[in-house]
Structures are given as structure tokens and as C-alpha cells.
mmCIF file of C-alpha atoms in Angstrom:
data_model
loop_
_atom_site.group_PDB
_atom_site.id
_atom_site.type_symbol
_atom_site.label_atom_id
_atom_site.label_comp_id
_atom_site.label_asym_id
_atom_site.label_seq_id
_atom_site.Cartn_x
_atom_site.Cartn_y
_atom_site.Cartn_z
ATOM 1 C CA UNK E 17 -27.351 12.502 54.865
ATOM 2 C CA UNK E 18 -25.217 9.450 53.882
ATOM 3 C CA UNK E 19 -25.837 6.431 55.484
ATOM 4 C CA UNK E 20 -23.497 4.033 55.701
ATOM 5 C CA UNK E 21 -25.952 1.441 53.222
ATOM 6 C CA UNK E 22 -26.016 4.474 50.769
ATOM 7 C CA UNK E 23 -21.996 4.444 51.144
ATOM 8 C CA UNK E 24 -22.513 0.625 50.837
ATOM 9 C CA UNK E 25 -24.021 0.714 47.777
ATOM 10 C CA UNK E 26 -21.990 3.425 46.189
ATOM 11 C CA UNK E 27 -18.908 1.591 46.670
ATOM 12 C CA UNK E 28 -20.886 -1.519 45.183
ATOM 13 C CA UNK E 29 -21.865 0.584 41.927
ATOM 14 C CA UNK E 30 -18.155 1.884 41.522
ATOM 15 C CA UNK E 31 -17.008 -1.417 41.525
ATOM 16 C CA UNK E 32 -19.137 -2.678 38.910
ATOM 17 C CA UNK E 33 -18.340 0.073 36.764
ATOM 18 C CA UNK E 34 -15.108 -1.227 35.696
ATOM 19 C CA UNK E 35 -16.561 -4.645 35.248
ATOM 20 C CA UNK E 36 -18.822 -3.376 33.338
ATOM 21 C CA UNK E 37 -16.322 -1.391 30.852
ATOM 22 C CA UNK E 38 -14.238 -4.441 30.504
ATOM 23 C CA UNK E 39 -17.018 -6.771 29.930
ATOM 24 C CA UNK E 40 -18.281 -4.542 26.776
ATOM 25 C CA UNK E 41 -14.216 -4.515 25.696
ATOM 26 C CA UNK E 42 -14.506 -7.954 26.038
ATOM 27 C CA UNK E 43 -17.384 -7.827 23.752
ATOM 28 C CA UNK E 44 -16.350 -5.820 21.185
ATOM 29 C CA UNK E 45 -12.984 -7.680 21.167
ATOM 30 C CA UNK E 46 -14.910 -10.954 20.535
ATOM 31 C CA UNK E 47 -16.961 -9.146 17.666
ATOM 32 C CA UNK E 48 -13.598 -7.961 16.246
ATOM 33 C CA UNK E 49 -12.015 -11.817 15.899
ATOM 34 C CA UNK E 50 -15.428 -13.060 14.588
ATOM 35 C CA UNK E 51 -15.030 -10.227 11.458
ATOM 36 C CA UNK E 52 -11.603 -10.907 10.813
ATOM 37 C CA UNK E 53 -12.390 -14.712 11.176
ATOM 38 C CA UNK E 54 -15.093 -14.584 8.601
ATOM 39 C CA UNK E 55 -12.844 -12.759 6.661
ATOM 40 C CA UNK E 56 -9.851 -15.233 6.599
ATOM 41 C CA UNK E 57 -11.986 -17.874 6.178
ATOM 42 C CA UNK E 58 -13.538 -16.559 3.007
ATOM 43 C CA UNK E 59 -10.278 -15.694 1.686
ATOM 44 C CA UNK E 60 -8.692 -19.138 2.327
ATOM 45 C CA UNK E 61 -12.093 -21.402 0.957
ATOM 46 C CA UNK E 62 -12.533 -18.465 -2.183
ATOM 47 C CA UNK E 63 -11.387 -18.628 -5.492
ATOM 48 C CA UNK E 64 -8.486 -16.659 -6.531
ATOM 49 C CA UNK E 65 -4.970 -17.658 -7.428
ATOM 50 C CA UNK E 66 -1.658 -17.337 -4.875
ATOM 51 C CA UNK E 67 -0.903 -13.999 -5.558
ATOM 52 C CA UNK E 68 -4.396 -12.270 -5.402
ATOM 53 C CA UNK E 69 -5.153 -14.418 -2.041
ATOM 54 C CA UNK E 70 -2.128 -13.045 -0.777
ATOM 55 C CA UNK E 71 -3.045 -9.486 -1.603
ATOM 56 C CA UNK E 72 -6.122 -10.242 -0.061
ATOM 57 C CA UNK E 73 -4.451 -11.805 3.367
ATOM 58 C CA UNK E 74 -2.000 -8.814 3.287
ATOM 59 C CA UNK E 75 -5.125 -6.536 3.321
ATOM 60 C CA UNK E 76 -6.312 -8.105 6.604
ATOM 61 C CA UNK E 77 -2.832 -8.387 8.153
ATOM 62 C CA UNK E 78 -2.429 -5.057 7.714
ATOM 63 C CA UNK E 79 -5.527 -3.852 9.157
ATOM 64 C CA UNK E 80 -5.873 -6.525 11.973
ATOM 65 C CA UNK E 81 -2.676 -7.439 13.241
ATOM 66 C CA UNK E 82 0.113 -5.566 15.409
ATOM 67 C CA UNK E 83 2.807 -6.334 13.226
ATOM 68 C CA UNK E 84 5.041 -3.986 14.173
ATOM 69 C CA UNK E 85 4.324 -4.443 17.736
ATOM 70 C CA UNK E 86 5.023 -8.115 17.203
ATOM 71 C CA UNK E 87 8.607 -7.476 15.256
ATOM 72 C CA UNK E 88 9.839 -5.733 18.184
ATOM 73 C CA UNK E 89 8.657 -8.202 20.739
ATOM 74 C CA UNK E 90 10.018 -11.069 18.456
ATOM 75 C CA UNK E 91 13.054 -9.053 18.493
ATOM 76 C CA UNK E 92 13.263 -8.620 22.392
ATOM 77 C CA UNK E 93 16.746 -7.076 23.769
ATOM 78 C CA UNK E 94 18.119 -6.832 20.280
ATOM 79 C CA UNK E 95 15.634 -4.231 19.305
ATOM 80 C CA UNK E 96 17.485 -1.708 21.392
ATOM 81 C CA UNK E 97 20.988 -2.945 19.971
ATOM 82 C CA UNK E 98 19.833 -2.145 16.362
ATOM 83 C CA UNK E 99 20.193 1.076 13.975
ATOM 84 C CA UNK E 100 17.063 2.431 13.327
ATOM 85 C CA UNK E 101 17.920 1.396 9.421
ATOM 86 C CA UNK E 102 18.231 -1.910 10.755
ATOM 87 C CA UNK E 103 14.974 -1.439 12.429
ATOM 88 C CA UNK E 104 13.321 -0.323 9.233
ATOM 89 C CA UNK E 105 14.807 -3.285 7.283
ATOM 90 C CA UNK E 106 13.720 -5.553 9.922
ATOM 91 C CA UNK E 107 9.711 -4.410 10.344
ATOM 92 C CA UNK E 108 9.393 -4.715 6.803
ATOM 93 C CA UNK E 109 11.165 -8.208 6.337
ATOM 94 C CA UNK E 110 9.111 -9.202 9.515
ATOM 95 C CA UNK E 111 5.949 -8.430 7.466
ATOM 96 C CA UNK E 112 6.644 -10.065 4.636
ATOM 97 C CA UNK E 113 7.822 -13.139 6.507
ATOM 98 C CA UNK E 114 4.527 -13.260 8.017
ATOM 99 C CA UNK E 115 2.231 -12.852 5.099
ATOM 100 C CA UNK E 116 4.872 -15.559 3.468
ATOM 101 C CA UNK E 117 4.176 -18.018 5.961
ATOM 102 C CA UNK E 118 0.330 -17.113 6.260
ATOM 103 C CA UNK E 119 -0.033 -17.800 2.349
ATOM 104 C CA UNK E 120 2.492 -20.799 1.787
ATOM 105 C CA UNK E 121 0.152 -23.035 3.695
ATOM 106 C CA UNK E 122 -3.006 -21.859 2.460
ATOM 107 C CA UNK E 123 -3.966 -25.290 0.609
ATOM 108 C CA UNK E 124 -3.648 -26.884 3.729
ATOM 109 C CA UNK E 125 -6.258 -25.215 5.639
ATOM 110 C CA UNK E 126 -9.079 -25.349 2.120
ATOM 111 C CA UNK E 127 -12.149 -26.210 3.734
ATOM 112 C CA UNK E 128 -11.361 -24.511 7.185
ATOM 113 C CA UNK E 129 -14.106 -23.635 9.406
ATOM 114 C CA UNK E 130 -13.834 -21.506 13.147
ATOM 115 C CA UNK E 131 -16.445 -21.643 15.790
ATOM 116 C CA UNK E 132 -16.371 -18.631 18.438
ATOM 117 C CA UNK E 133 -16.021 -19.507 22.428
ATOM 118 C CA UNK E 134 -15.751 -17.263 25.132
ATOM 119 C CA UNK E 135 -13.833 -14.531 25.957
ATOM 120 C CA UNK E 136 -12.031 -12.691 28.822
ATOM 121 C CA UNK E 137 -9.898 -10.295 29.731
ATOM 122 C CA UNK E 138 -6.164 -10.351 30.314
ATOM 123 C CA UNK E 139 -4.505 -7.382 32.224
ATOM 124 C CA UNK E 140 -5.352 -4.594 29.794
ATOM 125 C CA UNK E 141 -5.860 -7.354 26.411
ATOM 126 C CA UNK E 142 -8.691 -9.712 25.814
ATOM 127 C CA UNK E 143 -8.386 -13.159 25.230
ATOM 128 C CA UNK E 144 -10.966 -14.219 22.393
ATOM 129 C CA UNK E 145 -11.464 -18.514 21.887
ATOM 130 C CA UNK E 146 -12.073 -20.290 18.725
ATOM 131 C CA UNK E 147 -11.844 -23.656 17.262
ATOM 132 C CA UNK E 148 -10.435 -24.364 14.125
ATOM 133 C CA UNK E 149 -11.424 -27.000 12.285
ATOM 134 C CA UNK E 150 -9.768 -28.590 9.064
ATOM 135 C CA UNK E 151 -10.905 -31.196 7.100
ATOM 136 C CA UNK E 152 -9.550 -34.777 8.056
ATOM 137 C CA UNK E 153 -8.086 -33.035 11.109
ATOM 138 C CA UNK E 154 -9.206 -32.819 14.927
ATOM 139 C CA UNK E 155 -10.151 -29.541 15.834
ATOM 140 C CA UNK E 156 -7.647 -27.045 17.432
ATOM 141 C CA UNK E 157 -8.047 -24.692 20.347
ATOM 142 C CA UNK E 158 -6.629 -21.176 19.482
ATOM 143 C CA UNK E 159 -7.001 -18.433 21.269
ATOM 144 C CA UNK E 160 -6.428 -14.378 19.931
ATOM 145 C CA UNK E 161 -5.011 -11.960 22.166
ATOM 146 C CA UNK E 162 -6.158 -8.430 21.522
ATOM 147 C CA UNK E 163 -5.022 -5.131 22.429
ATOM 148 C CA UNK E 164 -6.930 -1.774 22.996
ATOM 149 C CA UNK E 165 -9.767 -4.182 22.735
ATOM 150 C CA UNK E 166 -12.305 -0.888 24.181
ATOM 151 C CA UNK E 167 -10.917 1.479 21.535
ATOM 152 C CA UNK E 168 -8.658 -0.056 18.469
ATOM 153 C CA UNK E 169 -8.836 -3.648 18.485
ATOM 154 C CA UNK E 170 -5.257 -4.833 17.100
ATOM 155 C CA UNK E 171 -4.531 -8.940 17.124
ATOM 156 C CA UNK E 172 -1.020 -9.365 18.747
ATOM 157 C CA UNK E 173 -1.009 -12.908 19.177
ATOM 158 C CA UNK E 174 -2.487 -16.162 18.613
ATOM 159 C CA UNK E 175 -2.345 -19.552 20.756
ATOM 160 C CA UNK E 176 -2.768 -22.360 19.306
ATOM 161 C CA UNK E 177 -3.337 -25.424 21.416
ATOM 162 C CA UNK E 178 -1.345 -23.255 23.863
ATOM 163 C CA UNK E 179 1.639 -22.942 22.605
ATOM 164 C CA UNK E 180 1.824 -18.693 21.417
ATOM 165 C CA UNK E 181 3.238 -18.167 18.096
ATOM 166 C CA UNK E 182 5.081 -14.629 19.078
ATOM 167 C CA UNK E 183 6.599 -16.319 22.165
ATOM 168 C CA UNK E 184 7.667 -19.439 19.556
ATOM 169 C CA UNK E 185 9.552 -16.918 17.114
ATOM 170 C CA UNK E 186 10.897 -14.660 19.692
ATOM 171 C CA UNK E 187 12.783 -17.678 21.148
ATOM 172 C CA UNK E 188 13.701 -18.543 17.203
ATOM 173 C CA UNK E 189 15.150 -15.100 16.944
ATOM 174 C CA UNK E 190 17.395 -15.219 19.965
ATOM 175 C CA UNK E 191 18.710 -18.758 19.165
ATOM 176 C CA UNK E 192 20.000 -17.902 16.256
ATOM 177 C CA UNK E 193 21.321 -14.193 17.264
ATOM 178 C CA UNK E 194 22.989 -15.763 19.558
ATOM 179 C CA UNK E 195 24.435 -18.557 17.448
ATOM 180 C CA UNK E 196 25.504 -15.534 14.784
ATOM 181 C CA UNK E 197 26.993 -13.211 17.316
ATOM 182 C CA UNK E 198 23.871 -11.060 18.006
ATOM 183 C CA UNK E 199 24.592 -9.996 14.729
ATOM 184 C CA UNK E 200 21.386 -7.894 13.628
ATOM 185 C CA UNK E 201 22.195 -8.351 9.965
ATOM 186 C CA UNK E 202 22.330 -12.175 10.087
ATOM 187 C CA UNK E 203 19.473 -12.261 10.598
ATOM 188 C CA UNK E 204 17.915 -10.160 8.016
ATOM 189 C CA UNK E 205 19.936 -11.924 5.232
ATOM 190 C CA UNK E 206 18.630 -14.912 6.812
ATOM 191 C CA UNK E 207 14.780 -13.484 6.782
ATOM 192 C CA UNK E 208 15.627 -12.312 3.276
ATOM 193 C CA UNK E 209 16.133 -15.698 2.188
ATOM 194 C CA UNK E 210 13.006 -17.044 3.606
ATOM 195 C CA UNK E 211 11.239 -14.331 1.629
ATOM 196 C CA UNK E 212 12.629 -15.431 -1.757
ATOM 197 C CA UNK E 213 12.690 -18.916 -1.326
ATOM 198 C CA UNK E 214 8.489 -19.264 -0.543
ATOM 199 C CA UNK E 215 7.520 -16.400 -2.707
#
């Protein structure tokens, strides 16, 4: 017979379950930015000229990071408007503009060290805290937003000091769509000109 503590309890165990299962995402999220941490970190402070740290960063990037979840929320309602060659062109110009921007400032970060804080989830993501710390700089907050954090950990944005880096070039993208007509390929010759002028 089942008593209306037992019924108690039961509902008090099936609500802990899915505490339970995010908490361990939550873990395994946090375990997921320490390893790629370590591993950006030892790229940055290693030896190695430009173009073999930036096969090494494009490595991690590629393994890590989102990136083509990012292009097409950088994108926003443009995505839609665009030919799926445009599409292609774009992903892969997206890429290389991140690894470009990744790898043109790696002398300033030499010496960089991270420190792991807490983390929590966010709706179906994880939020992961670190501090960054650079030499003769103060330390900066940034947080790492992961998704499928139980299953395939992917990083598909970071916040630095609050202020989140897809949100930042998704409104970049739109200013100057709008400021070229919407027009899709604008803004790949402009993205292809970024490419070429840091590499």
C-alpha cells in the first residue's frame, strides 16, 4: 500500500533526479573548459612559430568550438536570405576569421594563466567561470557557454567581463548588412579582406 509519505518521498526522489543529471553535465562541462584551457594555454606560452601555433589553435577550434553554430547565429535573419553557396563561402570565411583573430593577438596574451570557478547551468547549456590572467594586466572574468554539456560538449560562446563575443559580432554583422544593402556578398569580400590582410 502507498502511503501518502511513500508518495511524498517518491515525488522528492523524482525531483532530484534531474538535479542530479544536470549537476554531473555541469561537471563534465567544467572538466571539458579546464582541458581545452590547459590546452590553449600551452599553445599560447609554447614555443613554435605563427604558423605552427596556428595549426595548433585551429586543431582545438575545430574540435572545441561550435563554429558553425556560431556563423549562423552571427549571421541571424540573413542566414535564411542566403544561397546555400553563399552559406558555404560564409562558414568557411567565418572560420578562418576566427582562427585569424585568435592567432593575431597571440603575443599579447604570452604568459597567460586561467583559474577555474564555478559552474551552472543555463536552460539546456552550462555556464563554466574562469579568470584570465595576463601579465601586467588585472585579471578578467570570462565565462564559456557550453552546449550538449551531458553528451558532446561544444564551446558556443565566451563572456568576457560580460560582454559575449557572438552577441558583439552578430550586431557587427547586421550593421554593416544593413549599411551594404543586406547584401550577403559584401560581406564576404569584406571577411575576405580581413583574412588576407592578418594572415
Amino acid at each position: 500500500m502507498i502511503t501518502r509519505r511513500n508518495c511524498l518521498t517518491l515525488a522528492a526522489l523524482s525531483a532530484l533526479v534531474p538535479l542530479s543529471a544536470r549537476a554531473q553535465s555541469t561537471d563534465k562541462a567544467a572538466t571539458f573548459v579546464k582541458i581545452v584551457g590547459d590546452k590553449l594555454v600551452a599553445v599560447v606560452n609554447g614555443p613554435g612559430s605563427v604558423a605552427v601555433k596556428r595549426a595548433q589553435m585551429t586543431q582545438i577550434i575545430n574540435s572545441a568550438v561550435d563554429v558553425d553554430g556560431i556563423g549562423k547565429f552571427c549571421l541571424g535573419r540573413y542566414w535564411r536570405q542566403a544561397t546555400p553557396e553563399q552559406q558555404k563561402q560564409y562558414l568557411a570565411l567565418f572560420r578562418e576569421v576566427l582562427v585569424t583573430n585568435i592567432t593575431s593577438k597571440l603575443g599579447e596574451y604570452q604568459g597567460v594563466t586561467f583559474t577555474m570557478g564555478r559552474g551552472k547551468p543555463q536552460d539546456e547549456e552550462a555556464v563554466v567561470s574562469t579568470t584570465v590572467v595576463r601579465p601586467n594586466n588585472a585579471p578578467t572574468a570570462v565565462d564559456w557557454i557550453i552546449s550538449n554539456p551531458s553528451s558532446d560538449p561544444k564551446i558556443i560562446d565566451v563572456v568576457a567581463e560580460g560582454t559575449s563575443l557572438r552577441l558583439t559580432q552578430r550586431s557587427d554583422y547586421a550593421s554593416y548588412l544593413t549599411h551594404n544593402n543586406g547584401t550577403i556578398d559584401a560581406l564576404i569580400a569584406a571577411m575576405k579582406n580581413q583574412v588576407s590582410q592578418n594572415s
